[in-house]
Amino acid sequence: MARRTSKNARPALYRELAPWFHLLTHPKSYAGEARFAARLLKARGAKGRPTILELGSGGGNNAFHLKKHFAMTLTDISPEMLALSRGINPDCEHLVGD
């Protein structure tokens, strides 16, 4: 396990290495998971285009697929990861927070 100092409480992947995230986990890899989630959420019977709040959205890989069916609000404590998500999800709302 990587050691963290109080100065850098978040792992490097969520800070300076964030631009590399989609090389490690490409949004296409999340298609099946997103289909499963969309099926469950749609089964709840919401009308129109419901809003989903995704906590800990990271690089936005799930939202990349779910935004076709839902209005998405994405949150993460890493501004760097949210910046990455904005690149593939410019039509989603992004908020820094936990």
Backbone as XML, in Angstrom:
<?xml version="1.0"?>
<chain id="A" units="angstrom">
  <residue number="1" name="MET">
    <atom name="N" x="0.831" y="-1.168" z="0.000"/>
    <atom name="CA" x="0.000" y="0.000" z="0.000"/>
    <atom name="C" x="0.885" y="1.244" z="0.000"/>
  </residue>
  <residue number="2" name="ALA">
    <atom name="N" x="0.497" y="2.209" z="-0.815"/>
    <atom name="CA" x="1.273" y="3.443" z="-0.912"/>
    <atom name="C" x="1.097" y="4.287" z="0.347"/>
  </residue>
  <residue number="3" name="ARG">
    <atom name="N" x="2.198" y="4.849" z="0.799"/>
    <atom name="CA" x="2.146" y="5.736" z="1.963"/>
    <atom name="C" x="1.655" y="7.103" z="1.548"/>
  </residue>
  <residue number="4" name="ARG">
    <atom name="N" x="0.872" y="7.701" z="2.407"/>
    <atom name="CA" x="0.382" y="9.051" z="2.157"/>
    <atom name="C" x="0.830" y="9.952" z="3.292"/>
  </residue>
  <residue number="5" name="THR">
    <atom name="N" x="1.201" y="11.150" z="2.933"/>
    <atom name="CA" x="1.545" y="12.130" z="3.955"/>
    <atom name="C" x="0.359" y="13.063" z="4.117"/>
  </residue>
  <residue number="6" name="SER">
    <atom name="N" x="0.324" y="13.793" z="5.190"/>
    <atom name="CA" x="-0.785" y="14.728" z="5.395"/>
    <atom name="C" x="-0.809" y="15.792" z="4.309"/>
  </residue>
  <residue number="7" name="LYS">
    <atom name="N" x="0.352" y="16.106" z="3.749"/>
    <atom name="CA" x="0.427" y="17.098" z="2.681"/>
    <atom name="C" x="-0.302" y="16.608" z="1.433"/>
  </residue>
  <residue number="8" name="ASN">
    <atom name="N" x="-0.163" y="15.333" z="1.112"/>
    <atom name="CA" x="-0.802" y="14.747" z="-0.061"/>
    <atom name="C" x="-1.697" y="13.598" z="0.388"/>
  </residue>
  <residue number="9" name="ALA">
    <atom name="N" x="-2.829" y="13.914" z="0.969"/>
    <atom name="CA" x="-3.721" y="12.892" z="1.520"/>
    <atom name="C" x="-4.337" y="12.016" z="0.428"/>
  </residue>
  <residue number="10" name="ARG">
    <atom name="N" x="-4.458" y="12.521" z="-0.784"/>
    <atom name="CA" x="-5.014" y="11.729" z="-1.883"/>
    <atom name="C" x="-3.885" y="11.017" z="-2.614"/>
  </residue>
  <residue number="11" name="PRO">
    <atom name="N" x="-4.137" y="9.788" z="-3.071"/>
    <atom name="CA" x="-3.116" y="9.065" z="-3.847"/>
    <atom name="C" x="-2.741" y="9.836" z="-5.118"/>
  </residue>
  <residue number="12" name="ALA">
    <atom name="N" x="-1.549" y="9.608" z="-5.600"/>
    <atom name="CA" x="-1.048" y="10.305" z="-6.795"/>
    <atom name="C" x="-1.961" y="10.100" z="-8.003"/>
  </residue>
  <residue number="13" name="LEU">
    <atom name="N" x="-2.631" y="8.935" z="-8.094"/>
    <atom name="CA" x="-3.523" y="8.682" z="-9.231"/>
    <atom name="C" x="-4.630" y="9.722" z="-9.310"/>
  </residue>
  <residue number="14" name="TYR">
    <atom name="N" x="-5.024" y="10.262" z="-8.171"/>
    <atom name="CA" x="-6.096" y="11.247" z="-8.146"/>
    <atom name="C" x="-5.589" y="12.682" z="-8.153"/>
  </residue>
  <residue number="15" name="ARG">
    <atom name="N" x="-4.279" y="12.824" z="-8.315"/>
    <atom name="CA" x="-3.684" y="14.156" z="-8.394"/>
    <atom name="C" x="-2.902" y="14.264" z="-9.703"/>
  </residue>
  <residue number="16" name="GLU">
    <atom name="N" x="-1.585" y="14.168" z="-9.613"/>
    <atom name="CA" x="-0.750" y="14.405" z="-10.794"/>
    <atom name="C" x="-0.840" y="13.308" z="-11.852"/>
  </residue>
  <residue number="17" name="LEU">
    <atom name="N" x="-1.280" y="12.115" z="-11.496"/>
    <atom name="CA" x="-1.395" y="11.033" z="-12.486"/>
    <atom name="C" x="-2.801" y="10.923" z="-13.084"/>
  </residue>
  <residue number="18" name="ALA">
    <atom name="N" x="-3.713" y="11.774" z="-12.663"/>
    <atom name="CA" x="-5.095" y="11.726" z="-13.153"/>
    <atom name="C" x="-5.201" y="11.739" z="-14.682"/>
  </residue>
  <residue number="19" name="PRO">
    <atom name="N" x="-4.387" y="12.518" z="-15.400"/>
    <atom name="CA" x="-4.512" y="12.502" z="-16.866"/>
    <atom name="C" x="-4.278" y="11.119" z="-17.496"/>
  </residue>
  <residue number="20" name="TRP">
    <atom name="N" x="-3.657" y="10.205" z="-16.780"/>
    <atom name="CA" x="-3.382" y="8.861" z="-17.283"/>
    <atom name="C" x="-4.507" y="7.870" z="-16.966"/>
  </residue>
  <residue number="21" name="PHE">
    <atom name="N" x="-5.491" y="8.292" z="-16.198"/>
    <atom name="CA" x="-6.523" y="7.388" z="-15.693"/>
    <atom name="C" x="-7.231" y="6.606" z="-16.794"/>
  </residue>
  <residue number="22" name="HIS">
    <atom name="N" x="-7.617" y="7.270" z="-17.879"/>
    <atom name="CA" x="-8.352" y="6.572" z="-18.940"/>
    <atom name="C" x="-7.478" y="5.596" z="-19.722"/>
  </residue>
  <residue number="23" name="LEU">
    <atom name="N" x="-6.181" y="5.682" z="-19.564"/>
    <atom name="CA" x="-5.316" y="4.655" z="-20.150"/>
    <atom name="C" x="-5.385" y="3.368" z="-19.326"/>
  </residue>
  <residue number="24" name="LEU">
    <atom name="N" x="-5.634" y="3.510" z="-18.040"/>
    <atom name="CA" x="-5.743" y="2.353" z="-17.146"/>
    <atom name="C" x="-7.152" y="1.772" z="-17.138"/>
  </residue>
  <residue number="25" name="THR">
    <atom name="N" x="-8.156" y="2.622" z="-17.134"/>
    <atom name="CA" x="-9.552" y="2.195" z="-17.135"/>
    <atom name="C" x="-10.302" y="3.024" z="-18.165"/>
  </residue>
  <residue number="26" name="HIS">
    <atom name="N" x="-10.405" y="2.509" z="-19.357"/>
    <atom name="CA" x="-11.060" y="3.218" z="-20.458"/>
    <atom name="C" x="-12.572" y="3.227" z="-20.248"/>
  </residue>
  <residue number="27" name="PRO">
    <atom name="N" x="-13.246" y="4.315" z="-20.625"/>
    <atom name="CA" x="-14.701" y="4.364" z="-20.472"/>
    <atom name="C" x="-15.432" y="3.180" z="-21.122"/>
  </residue>
  <residue number="28" name="LYS">
    <atom name="N" x="-14.929" y="2.666" z="-22.224"/>
    <atom name="CA" x="-15.583" y="1.519" z="-22.880"/>
    <atom name="C" x="-15.654" y="0.306" z="-21.959"/>
  </residue>
  <residue number="29" name="SER">
    <atom name="N" x="-14.719" y="0.192" z="-21.030"/>
    <atom name="CA" x="-14.690" y="-0.933" z="-20.098"/>
    <atom name="C" x="-15.881" y="-0.923" z="-19.143"/>
  </residue>
  <residue number="30" name="TYR">
    <atom name="N" x="-16.586" y="0.192" z="-19.052"/>
    <atom name="CA" x="-17.686" y="0.350" z="-18.115"/>
    <atom name="C" x="-19.055" y="0.167" z="-18.773"/>
  </residue>
  <residue number="31" name="ALA">
    <atom name="N" x="-19.103" y="-0.185" z="-20.037"/>
    <atom name="CA" x="-20.372" y="-0.287" z="-20.764"/>
    <atom name="C" x="-21.321" y="-1.296" z="-20.121"/>
  </residue>
  <residue number="32" name="GLY">
    <atom name="N" x="-20.833" y="-2.474" z="-19.791"/>
    <atom name="CA" x="-21.689" y="-3.501" z="-19.201"/>
    <atom name="C" x="-22.215" y="-3.095" z="-17.836"/>
  </residue>
  <residue number="33" name="GLU">
    <atom name="N" x="-21.338" y="-2.561" z="-17.020"/>
    <atom name="CA" x="-21.729" y="-2.098" z="-15.688"/>
    <atom name="C" x="-22.778" y="-0.999" z="-15.791"/>
  </residue>
  <residue number="34" name="ALA">
    <atom name="N" x="-22.605" y="-0.079" z="-16.728"/>
    <atom name="CA" x="-23.548" y="1.024" z="-16.899"/>
    <atom name="C" x="-24.890" y="0.513" z="-17.419"/>
  </residue>
  <residue number="35" name="ARG">
    <atom name="N" x="-24.879" y="-0.468" z="-18.325"/>
    <atom name="CA" x="-26.137" y="-1.059" z="-18.804"/>
    <atom name="C" x="-26.914" y="-1.682" z="-17.646"/>
  </residue>
  <residue number="36" name="PHE">
    <atom name="N" x="-26.198" y="-2.399" z="-16.796"/>
    <atom name="CA" x="-26.818" y="-3.023" z="-15.633"/>
    <atom name="C" x="-27.440" y="-1.961" z="-14.724"/>
  </residue>
  <residue number="37" name="ALA">
    <atom name="N" x="-26.692" y="-0.905" z="-14.418"/>
    <atom name="CA" x="-27.188" y="0.170" z="-13.555"/>
    <atom name="C" x="-28.388" y="0.865" z="-14.180"/>
  </residue>
  <residue number="38" name="ALA">
    <atom name="N" x="-28.326" y="1.153" z="-15.479"/>
    <atom name="CA" x="-29.431" y="1.829" z="-16.164"/>
    <atom name="C" x="-30.692" y="0.967" z="-16.116"/>
  </residue>
  <residue number="39" name="ARG">
    <atom name="N" x="-30.535" y="-0.326" z="-16.326"/>
    <atom name="CA" x="-31.685" y="-1.239" z="-16.289"/>
    <atom name="C" x="-32.335" y="-1.213" z="-14.899"/>
  </residue>
  <residue number="40" name="LEU">
    <atom name="N" x="-31.532" y="-1.269" z="-13.849"/>
    <atom name="CA" x="-32.072" y="-1.228" z="-12.491"/>
    <atom name="C" x="-32.755" y="0.109" z="-12.192"/>
  </residue>
  <residue number="41" name="LEU">
    <atom name="N" x="-32.115" y="1.192" z="-12.590"/>
    <atom name="CA" x="-32.665" y="2.509" z="-12.310"/>
    <atom name="C" x="-33.948" y="2.768" z="-13.101"/>
  </residue>
  <residue number="42" name="LYS">
    <atom name="N" x="-33.991" y="2.340" z="-14.346"/>
    <atom name="CA" x="-35.196" y="2.520" z="-15.164"/>
    <atom name="C" x="-36.346" y="1.674" z="-14.636"/>
  </residue>
  <residue number="43" name="ALA">
    <atom name="N" x="-36.038" y="0.527" z="-14.055"/>
    <atom name="CA" x="-37.070" y="-0.360" z="-13.527"/>
    <atom name="C" x="-37.814" y="0.275" z="-12.355"/>
  </residue>
  <residue number="44" name="ARG">
    <atom name="N" x="-37.240" y="1.310" z="-11.757"/>
    <atom name="CA" x="-37.880" y="2.000" z="-10.635"/>
    <atom name="C" x="-39.033" y="2.873" z="-11.108"/>
  </residue>
  <residue number="45" name="GLY">
    <atom name="N" x="-39.216" y="3.007" z="-12.422"/>
    <atom name="CA" x="-40.385" y="3.674" z="-12.966"/>
    <atom name="C" x="-40.347" y="5.181" z="-13.053"/>
  </residue>
  <residue number="46" name="ALA">
    <atom name="N" x="-39.191" y="5.795" z="-12.942"/>
    <atom name="CA" x="-39.111" y="7.254" z="-13.052"/>
    <atom name="C" x="-39.481" y="7.690" z="-14.468"/>
  </residue>
  <residue number="47" name="LYS">
    <atom name="N" x="-40.218" y="8.760" z="-14.559"/>
    <atom name="CA" x="-40.655" y="9.290" z="-15.856"/>
    <atom name="C" x="-39.675" y="10.340" z="-16.355"/>
  </residue>
  <residue number="48" name="GLY">
    <atom name="N" x="-39.684" y="10.541" z="-17.651"/>
    <atom name="CA" x="-38.829" y="11.555" z="-18.258"/>
    <atom name="C" x="-37.364" y="11.166" z="-18.204"/>
  </residue>
  <residue number="49" name="ARG">
    <atom name="N" x="-36.540" y="12.135" z="-17.915"/>
    <atom name="CA" x="-35.089" y="11.935" z="-17.832"/>
    <atom name="C" x="-34.643" y="12.265" z="-16.413"/>
  </residue>
  <residue number="50" name="PRO">
    <atom name="N" x="-34.708" y="11.285" z="-15.512"/>
    <atom name="CA" x="-34.364" y="11.549" z="-14.110"/>
    <atom name="C" x="-32.913" y="11.979" z="-13.932"/>
  </residue>
  <residue number="51" name="THR">
    <atom name="N" x="-32.645" y="12.632" z="-12.825"/>
    <atom name="CA" x="-31.287" y="13.050" z="-12.484"/>
    <atom name="C" x="-30.646" y="12.015" z="-11.570"/>
  </residue>
  <residue number="52" name="ILE">
    <atom name="N" x="-29.410" y="11.669" z="-11.890"/>
    <atom name="CA" x="-28.611" y="10.756" z="-11.077"/>
    <atom name="C" x="-27.492" y="11.562" z="-10.435"/>
  </residue>
  <residue number="53" name="LEU">
    <atom name="N" x="-27.291" y="11.380" z="-9.140"/>
    <atom name="CA" x="-26.159" y="11.963" z="-8.431"/>
    <atom name="C" x="-25.152" y="10.845" z="-8.228"/>
  </residue>
  <residue number="54" name="GLU">
    <atom name="N" x="-24.007" y="10.954" z="-8.874"/>
    <atom name="CA" x="-22.966" y="9.941" z="-8.725"/>
    <atom name="C" x="-21.892" y="10.466" z="-7.774"/>
  </residue>
  <residue number="55" name="LEU">
    <atom name="N" x="-21.768" y="9.807" z="-6.637"/>
    <atom name="CA" x="-20.775" y="10.175" z="-5.638"/>
    <atom name="C" x="-19.484" y="9.415" z="-5.917"/>
  </residue>
  <residue number="56" name="GLY">
    <atom name="N" x="-18.360" y="10.111" z="-5.900"/>
    <atom name="CA" x="-17.086" y="9.461" z="-6.197"/>
    <atom name="C" x="-17.007" y="9.050" z="-7.650"/>
  </residue>
  <residue number="57" name="SER">
    <atom name="N" x="-17.328" y="9.965" z="-8.530"/>
    <atom name="CA" x="-17.433" y="9.655" z="-9.962"/>
    <atom name="C" x="-16.100" y="9.465" z="-10.661"/>
  </residue>
  <residue number="58" name="GLY">
    <atom name="N" x="-14.999" y="9.880" z="-10.026"/>
    <atom name="CA" x="-13.691" y="9.692" z="-10.649"/>
    <atom name="C" x="-13.616" y="10.338" z="-12.016"/>
  </residue>
  <residue number="59" name="GLY">
    <atom name="N" x="-13.107" y="9.583" z="-12.971"/>
    <atom name="CA" x="-12.928" y="10.092" z="-14.329"/>
    <atom name="C" x="-14.178" y="10.103" z="-15.184"/>
  </residue>
  <residue number="60" name="GLY">
    <atom name="N" x="-15.328" y="9.751" z="-14.612"/>
    <atom name="CA" x="-16.594" y="9.854" z="-15.331"/>
    <atom name="C" x="-16.929" y="8.691" z="-16.248"/>
  </residue>
  <residue number="61" name="ASN">
    <atom name="N" x="-16.308" y="7.544" z="-16.028"/>
    <atom name="CA" x="-16.523" y="6.405" z="-16.926"/>
    <atom name="C" x="-17.958" y="5.891" z="-16.912"/>
  </residue>
  <residue number="62" name="ASN">
    <atom name="N" x="-18.589" y="5.797" z="-15.752"/>
    <atom name="CA" x="-19.988" y="5.357" z="-15.707"/>
    <atom name="C" x="-20.893" y="6.392" z="-16.353"/>
  </residue>
  <residue number="63" name="ALA">
    <atom name="N" x="-20.683" y="7.639" z="-16.030"/>
    <atom name="CA" x="-21.513" y="8.713" z="-16.575"/>
    <atom name="C" x="-21.419" y="8.774" z="-18.096"/>
  </residue>
  <residue number="64" name="PHE">
    <atom name="N" x="-20.282" y="8.414" z="-18.643"/>
    <atom name="CA" x="-20.097" y="8.414" z="-20.095"/>
    <atom name="C" x="-21.207" y="7.619" z="-20.774"/>
  </residue>
  <residue number="65" name="HIS">
    <atom name="N" x="-21.657" y="6.561" z="-20.141"/>
    <atom name="CA" x="-22.715" y="5.721" z="-20.693"/>
    <atom name="C" x="-24.100" y="6.101" z="-20.162"/>
  </residue>
  <residue number="66" name="LEU">
    <atom name="N" x="-24.181" y="6.432" z="-18.894"/>
    <atom name="CA" x="-25.475" y="6.696" z="-18.264"/>
    <atom name="C" x="-26.096" y="8.012" z="-18.715"/>
  </residue>
  <residue number="67" name="LYS">
    <atom name="N" x="-25.301" y="8.956" z="-19.159"/>
    <atom name="CA" x="-25.838" y="10.273" z="-19.535"/>
    <atom name="C" x="-26.778" y="10.198" z="-20.728"/>
  </residue>
  <residue number="68" name="LYS">
    <atom name="N" x="-26.762" y="9.089" z="-21.448"/>
    <atom name="CA" x="-27.703" y="8.902" z="-22.559"/>
    <atom name="C" x="-29.131" y="8.759" z="-22.052"/>
  </residue>
  <residue number="69" name="HIS">
    <atom name="N" x="-29.280" y="8.289" z="-20.817"/>
    <atom name="CA" x="-30.592" y="7.993" z="-20.246"/>
    <atom name="C" x="-30.984" y="8.907" z="-19.093"/>
  </residue>
  <residue number="70" name="PHE">
    <atom name="N" x="-29.995" y="9.525" z="-18.455"/>
    <atom name="CA" x="-30.232" y="10.310" z="-17.242"/>
    <atom name="C" x="-29.468" y="11.625" z="-17.300"/>
  </residue>
  <residue number="71" name="ALA">
    <atom name="N" x="-29.997" y="12.636" z="-16.621"/>
    <atom name="CA" x="-29.225" y="13.854" z="-16.369"/>
    <atom name="C" x="-28.263" y="13.495" z="-15.241"/>
  </residue>
  <residue number="72" name="MET">
    <atom name="N" x="-26.990" y="13.807" z="-15.395"/>
    <atom name="CA" x="-25.978" y="13.363" z="-14.434"/>
    <atom name="C" x="-25.345" y="14.545" z="-13.700"/>
  </residue>
  <residue number="73" name="THR">
    <atom name="N" x="-25.254" y="14.405" z="-12.382"/>
    <atom name="CA" x="-24.466" y="15.300" z="-11.549"/>
    <atom name="C" x="-23.372" y="14.448" z="-10.930"/>
  </residue>
  <residue number="74" name="LEU">
    <atom name="N" x="-22.126" y="14.809" z="-11.182"/>
    <atom name="CA" x="-20.978" y="14.017" z="-10.750"/>
    <atom name="C" x="-20.214" y="14.752" z="-9.660"/>
  </residue>
  <residue number="75" name="THR">
    <atom name="N" x="-19.853" y="14.023" z="-8.609"/>
    <atom name="CA" x="-19.053" y="14.611" z="-7.542"/>
    <atom name="C" x="-17.823" y="13.751" z="-7.284"/>
  </residue>
  <residue number="76" name="ASP">
    <atom name="N" x="-16.765" y="14.403" z="-6.872"/>
    <atom name="CA" x="-15.539" y="13.713" z="-6.473"/>
    <atom name="C" x="-14.716" y="14.695" z="-5.649"/>
  </residue>
  <residue number="77" name="ILE">
    <atom name="N" x="-13.854" y="14.164" z="-4.786"/>
    <atom name="CA" x="-12.991" y="15.051" z="-4.005"/>
    <atom name="C" x="-11.755" y="15.476" z="-4.789"/>
  </residue>
  <residue number="78" name="SER">
    <atom name="N" x="-11.544" y="14.871" z="-5.946"/>
    <atom name="CA" x="-10.373" y="15.174" z="-6.761"/>
    <atom name="C" x="-10.728" y="16.114" z="-7.916"/>
  </residue>
  <residue number="79" name="PRO">
    <atom name="N" x="-10.311" y="17.383" z="-7.837"/>
    <atom name="CA" x="-10.560" y="18.300" z="-8.950"/>
    <atom name="C" x="-9.916" y="17.799" z="-10.245"/>
  </residue>
  <residue number="80" name="GLU">
    <atom name="N" x="-8.789" y="17.109" z="-10.118"/>
    <atom name="CA" x="-8.084" y="16.604" z="-11.301"/>
    <atom name="C" x="-8.908" y="15.524" z="-12.011"/>
  </residue>
  <residue number="81" name="MET">
    <atom name="N" x="-9.545" y="14.650" z="-11.222"/>
    <atom name="CA" x="-10.385" y="13.610" z="-11.826"/>
    <atom name="C" x="-11.635" y="14.219" z="-12.449"/>
  </residue>
  <residue number="82" name="LEU">
    <atom name="N" x="-12.204" y="15.221" z="-11.804"/>
    <atom name="CA" x="-13.374" y="15.886" z="-12.380"/>
    <atom name="C" x="-13.014" y="16.602" z="-13.674"/>
  </residue>
  <residue number="83" name="ALA">
    <atom name="N" x="-11.819" y="17.159" z="-13.742"/>
    <atom name="CA" x="-11.370" y="17.791" z="-14.990"/>
    <atom name="C" x="-11.292" y="16.750" z="-16.098"/>
  </residue>
  <residue number="84" name="LEU">
    <atom name="N" x="-10.819" y="15.582" z="-15.768"/>
    <atom name="CA" x="-10.758" y="14.492" z="-16.742"/>
    <atom name="C" x="-12.170" y="14.099" z="-17.178"/>
  </residue>
  <residue number="85" name="SER">
    <atom name="N" x="-13.085" y="13.999" z="-16.231"/>
    <atom name="CA" x="-14.468" y="13.661" z="-16.544"/>
    <atom name="C" x="-15.114" y="14.720" z="-17.437"/>
  </residue>
  <residue number="86" name="ARG">
    <atom name="N" x="-14.823" y="15.974" z="-17.171"/>
    <atom name="CA" x="-15.394" y="17.048" z="-18.006"/>
    <atom name="C" x="-14.994" y="16.880" z="-19.475"/>
  </residue>
  <residue number="87" name="GLY">
    <atom name="N" x="-13.833" y="16.298" z="-19.697"/>
    <atom name="CA" x="-13.384" y="16.079" z="-21.075"/>
    <atom name="C" x="-14.259" y="15.104" z="-21.839"/>
  </residue>
  <residue number="88" name="ILE">
    <atom name="N" x="-14.808" y="14.100" z="-21.151"/>
    <atom name="CA" x="-15.664" y="13.112" z="-21.838"/>
    <atom name="C" x="-17.142" y="13.316" z="-21.519"/>
  </residue>
  <residue number="89" name="ASN">
    <atom name="N" x="-17.434" y="14.170" z="-20.548"/>
    <atom name="CA" x="-18.817" y="14.432" z="-20.137"/>
    <atom name="C" x="-19.070" y="15.931" z="-19.986"/>
  </residue>
  <residue number="90" name="PRO">
    <atom name="N" x="-18.838" y="16.708" z="-21.031"/>
    <atom name="CA" x="-19.000" y="18.156" z="-20.882"/>
    <atom name="C" x="-20.443" y="18.563" z="-20.612"/>
  </residue>
  <residue number="91" name="ASP">
    <atom name="N" x="-21.387" y="17.687" z="-20.914"/>
    <atom name="CA" x="-22.798" y="17.991" z="-20.725"/>
    <atom name="C" x="-23.315" y="17.629" z="-19.338"/>
  </residue>
  <residue number="92" name="CYS">
    <atom name="N" x="-22.457" y="17.122" z="-18.464"/>
    <atom name="CA" x="-22.827" y="16.765" z="-17.097"/>
    <atom name="C" x="-22.364" y="17.848" z="-16.130"/>
  </residue>
  <residue number="93" name="GLU">
    <atom name="N" x="-23.092" y="17.958" z="-15.024"/>
    <atom name="CA" x="-22.680" y="18.873" z="-13.968"/>
    <atom name="C" x="-21.607" y="18.207" z="-13.125"/>
  </residue>
  <residue number="94" name="HIS">
    <atom name="N" x="-20.562" y="18.948" z="-12.777"/>
    <atom name="CA" x="-19.448" y="18.434" z="-11.978"/>
    <atom name="C" x="-19.266" y="19.298" z="-10.741"/>
  </residue>
  <residue number="95" name="LEU">
    <atom name="N" x="-19.165" y="18.640" z="-9.579"/>
    <atom name="CA" x="-19.013" y="19.349" z="-8.311"/>
    <atom name="C" x="-17.901" y="18.703" z="-7.493"/>
  </residue>
  <residue number="96" name="VAL">
    <atom name="N" x="-16.982" y="19.518" z="-6.985"/>
    <atom name="CA" x="-15.951" y="19.004" z="-6.085"/>
    <atom name="C" x="-16.570" y="18.846" z="-4.708"/>
  </residue>
  <residue number="97" name="GLY">
    <atom name="N" x="-16.438" y="17.668" z="-4.130"/>
    <atom name="CA" x="-16.963" y="17.427" z="-2.793"/>
    <atom name="C" x="-17.002" y="15.952" z="-2.484"/>
  </residue>
  <residue number="98" name="ASP">
    <atom name="N" x="-17.253" y="15.648" z="-1.209"/>
    <atom name="CA" x="-17.363" y="14.248" z="-0.801"/>
    <atom name="C" x="-18.682" y="13.993" z="-0.107"/>
  </residue>
</chain>
